[in-house]
Amino acid sequence: QSALTQLASVSGSPGQSISISCTGTSSDIGRYNYVSWYQHHPGKAPKLIIYDVTARPSGISDRFSGSKSGSTASLTISGLQAEDEADYYCSSFTTSITWIFGGGTKLTVL
Amino acid sequence: QVQLQESGPGVVNPSETLSLTCSVSDSSILSGDYYWNWIRQPVGKGLEWIGRIYLSGSINLNPSFQGRVTMFIDKIKRQISLRVTSVTAADTAVYFCAREPYVGGGFDPWGQGTLLTVSS
């Protein structure tokens, strides 16, 4: 199975908003509302920040939001903070009863 | 808050079998409300889903690992195990275990991960 498509890197200044896109197919993102997003600081455990396309786990800032249109999902981070600098991964359930990840996007806060 | 902790040998010789264990801190492994997943990250690369196991022993695998991966669930020890046969340098990675709700949700929480190096 091929990975979901994410841009390798994105950057923004503190206080700005950025969006990270994640493109799949009709067999994954386009088929299910089981899209999740993870924040990963290298050397630490990845953290779930969005699940089921738009839901936020308890304790996750409302600066993080998710959406989906067709086979493309997006993560938006508003009011960028230095601590948001990390790698971000999307994931989707698939019609093969498997999960698939995106290649990851490195967010740099300028 | 449940905690997951992976453990493993650290180094494995090429062509041998790697075995990793994930210890679960609470009784959620017995509830039937969750799948238990293995995910890995080769050094400098992205996350790759390996597969998941349910309480019943039912397993779903990434097709890339079919025929090479086995998973076990030990309800008494509250552990999930992963075995990968015929390892090569390409299997060098940080291996994570993660919990997934039976319906919906995402992978939460994750363990800290354990580095597995394939080298002679």
mmCIF file of C-alpha atoms in Angstrom, chain A:
data_model
loop_
_atom_site.group_PDB
_atom_site.id
_atom_site.type_symbol
_atom_site.label_atom_id
_atom_site.label_comp_id
_atom_site.label_asym_id
_atom_site.label_seq_id
_atom_site.Cartn_x
_atom_site.Cartn_y
_atom_site.Cartn_z
ATOM 1 C CA GLN A 1 0.000 0.000 0.000
ATOM 2 C CA SER A 2 1.334 3.475 -0.894
ATOM 3 C CA ALA A 3 1.709 6.126 1.774
ATOM 4 C CA LEU A 4 -0.659 9.057 1.954
ATOM 5 C CA THR A 5 0.844 12.177 0.371
ATOM 6 C CA GLN A 6 2.064 15.028 2.567
ATOM 7 C CA LEU A 7 4.392 17.908 1.760
ATOM 8 C CA ALA A 8 7.793 17.301 3.318
ATOM 9 C CA SER A 9 7.959 20.635 5.109
ATOM 10 C CA VAL A 10 5.996 23.743 6.008
ATOM 11 C CA SER A 11 6.912 26.832 8.008
ATOM 12 C CA GLY A 12 5.235 29.758 9.685
ATOM 13 C CA SER A 13 5.874 32.570 12.124
ATOM 14 C CA PRO A 14 4.576 32.680 15.684
ATOM 15 C CA GLY A 15 0.933 33.695 15.774
ATOM 16 C CA GLN A 16 0.266 32.709 12.174
ATOM 17 C CA SER A 17 -1.934 29.843 10.962
ATOM 18 C CA ILE A 18 -0.714 27.014 8.767
ATOM 19 C CA SER A 19 -2.393 24.048 7.120
ATOM 20 C CA ILE A 20 -0.955 20.646 6.330
ATOM 21 C CA SER A 21 -2.677 18.573 3.676
ATOM 22 C CA CYS A 22 -2.828 14.801 3.363
ATOM 23 C CA THR A 23 -3.966 13.260 0.088
ATOM 24 C CA GLY A 24 -5.174 9.709 -0.287
ATOM 25 C CA THR A 25 -7.566 7.803 -2.497
ATOM 26 C CA SER A 26 -11.139 6.563 -2.636
ATOM 27 C CA SER A 27 -9.943 3.461 -0.767
ATOM 28 C CA ASP A 28 -8.845 5.314 2.347
ATOM 29 C CA ILE A 29 -9.489 9.006 3.107
ATOM 30 C CA GLY A 30 -12.222 9.214 0.490
ATOM 31 C CA ARG A 31 -14.007 6.157 1.900
ATOM 32 C CA TYR A 32 -13.873 6.558 5.690
ATOM 33 C CA ASN A 33 -14.046 9.327 8.277
ATOM 34 C CA TYR A 34 -11.279 7.561 10.191
ATOM 35 C CA VAL A 35 -8.529 10.102 9.607
ATOM 36 C CA SER A 36 -6.213 10.983 12.458
ATOM 37 C CA TRP A 37 -3.259 13.320 12.947
ATOM 38 C CA TYR A 38 -0.194 12.897 15.140
ATOM 39 C CA GLN A 39 2.380 15.331 16.473
ATOM 40 C CA HIS A 40 5.832 13.808 16.865
ATOM 41 C CA HIS A 41 8.753 15.420 18.590
ATOM 42 C CA PRO A 42 11.786 13.259 17.706
ATOM 43 C CA GLY A 43 12.794 10.958 20.504
ATOM 44 C CA LYS A 44 9.354 11.078 22.092
ATOM 45 C CA ALA A 45 6.158 9.114 21.646
ATOM 46 C CA PRO A 46 3.867 10.440 18.898
ATOM 47 C CA LYS A 47 0.792 12.233 20.260
ATOM 48 C CA LEU A 48 -2.739 11.967 18.865
ATOM 49 C CA ILE A 49 -4.058 15.478 18.173
ATOM 50 C CA ILE A 50 -7.036 14.846 15.842
ATOM 51 C CA TYR A 51 -9.125 11.707 15.279
ATOM 52 C CA ASP A 52 -12.168 10.862 13.166
ATOM 53 C CA VAL A 53 -11.292 13.803 10.860
ATOM 54 C CA THR A 54 -12.329 16.616 13.229
ATOM 55 C CA ALA A 55 -12.375 15.389 16.852
ATOM 56 C CA ARG A 56 -9.827 16.520 19.435
ATOM 57 C CA PRO A 57 -8.778 14.296 22.324
ATOM 58 C CA SER A 58 -9.133 15.692 25.805
ATOM 59 C CA GLY A 59 -6.306 18.075 26.619
ATOM 60 C CA ILE A 60 -5.469 19.004 23.026
ATOM 61 C CA SER A 61 -5.559 22.736 22.315
ATOM 62 C CA ASP A 62 -8.378 24.065 20.145
ATOM 63 C CA ARG A 63 -5.656 25.695 18.051
ATOM 64 C CA PHE A 64 -5.543 22.323 16.279
ATOM 65 C CA SER A 65 -8.386 21.518 13.887
ATOM 66 C CA GLY A 66 -9.025 18.966 11.184
ATOM 67 C CA SER A 67 -11.144 18.765 8.054
ATOM 68 C CA LYS A 68 -11.679 16.638 4.971
ATOM 69 C CA SER A 69 -12.826 17.167 1.407
ATOM 70 C CA GLY A 70 -13.044 14.162 -0.873
ATOM 71 C CA SER A 71 -9.786 12.229 -0.588
ATOM 72 C CA THR A 72 -7.810 15.034 1.011
ATOM 73 C CA ALA A 73 -7.646 15.737 4.731
ATOM 74 C CA SER A 74 -6.152 18.830 6.318
ATOM 75 C CA LEU A 75 -4.757 19.824 9.679
ATOM 76 C CA THR A 76 -4.817 23.509 10.589
ATOM 77 C CA ILE A 77 -2.777 24.974 13.419
ATOM 78 C CA SER A 78 -3.731 28.505 14.407
ATOM 79 C CA GLY A 79 -1.756 30.902 16.587
ATOM 80 C CA LEU A 80 1.516 29.088 15.929
ATOM 81 C CA GLN A 81 3.759 28.647 18.950
ATOM 82 C CA ALA A 82 7.400 27.612 19.178
ATOM 83 C CA GLU A 83 6.373 24.341 20.849
ATOM 84 C CA ASP A 84 4.361 23.385 17.760
ATOM 85 C CA GLU A 85 7.614 22.755 15.876
ATOM 86 C CA ALA A 86 7.502 19.009 15.243
ATOM 87 C CA ASP A 87 6.777 16.364 12.638
ATOM 88 C CA TYR A 88 3.107 15.831 11.790
ATOM 89 C CA TYR A 89 1.669 12.620 10.369
ATOM 90 C CA CYS A 90 -1.768 11.847 9.016
ATOM 91 C CA SER A 91 -3.258 8.362 9.060
ATOM 92 C CA SER A 92 -6.329 6.760 7.525
ATOM 93 C CA PHE A 93 -8.145 3.466 7.737
ATOM 94 C CA THR A 94 -8.381 1.624 4.413
ATOM 95 C CA THR A 95 -10.737 -0.744 2.620
ATOM 96 C CA SER A 96 -8.114 -3.468 3.072
ATOM 97 C CA ILE A 97 -8.735 -3.326 6.836
ATOM 98 C CA THR A 98 -5.356 -1.734 7.394
ATOM 99 C CA TRP A 99 -4.061 1.654 8.486
ATOM 100 C CA ILE A 100 -1.822 3.814 6.358
ATOM 101 C CA PHE A 101 0.308 6.822 7.277
ATOM 102 C CA GLY A 102 1.405 9.875 5.363
ATOM 103 C CA GLY A 103 5.090 10.489 4.789
ATOM 104 C CA GLY A 104 5.121 13.222 7.427
ATOM 105 C CA THR A 105 5.443 17.014 7.350
ATOM 106 C CA LYS A 106 8.145 18.855 9.263
ATOM 107 C CA LEU A 107 6.774 22.081 10.722
ATOM 108 C CA THR A 108 9.308 24.835 11.371
ATOM 109 C CA VAL A 109 8.292 27.824 13.478
ATOM 110 C CA LEU A 110 10.399 30.718 12.263
#
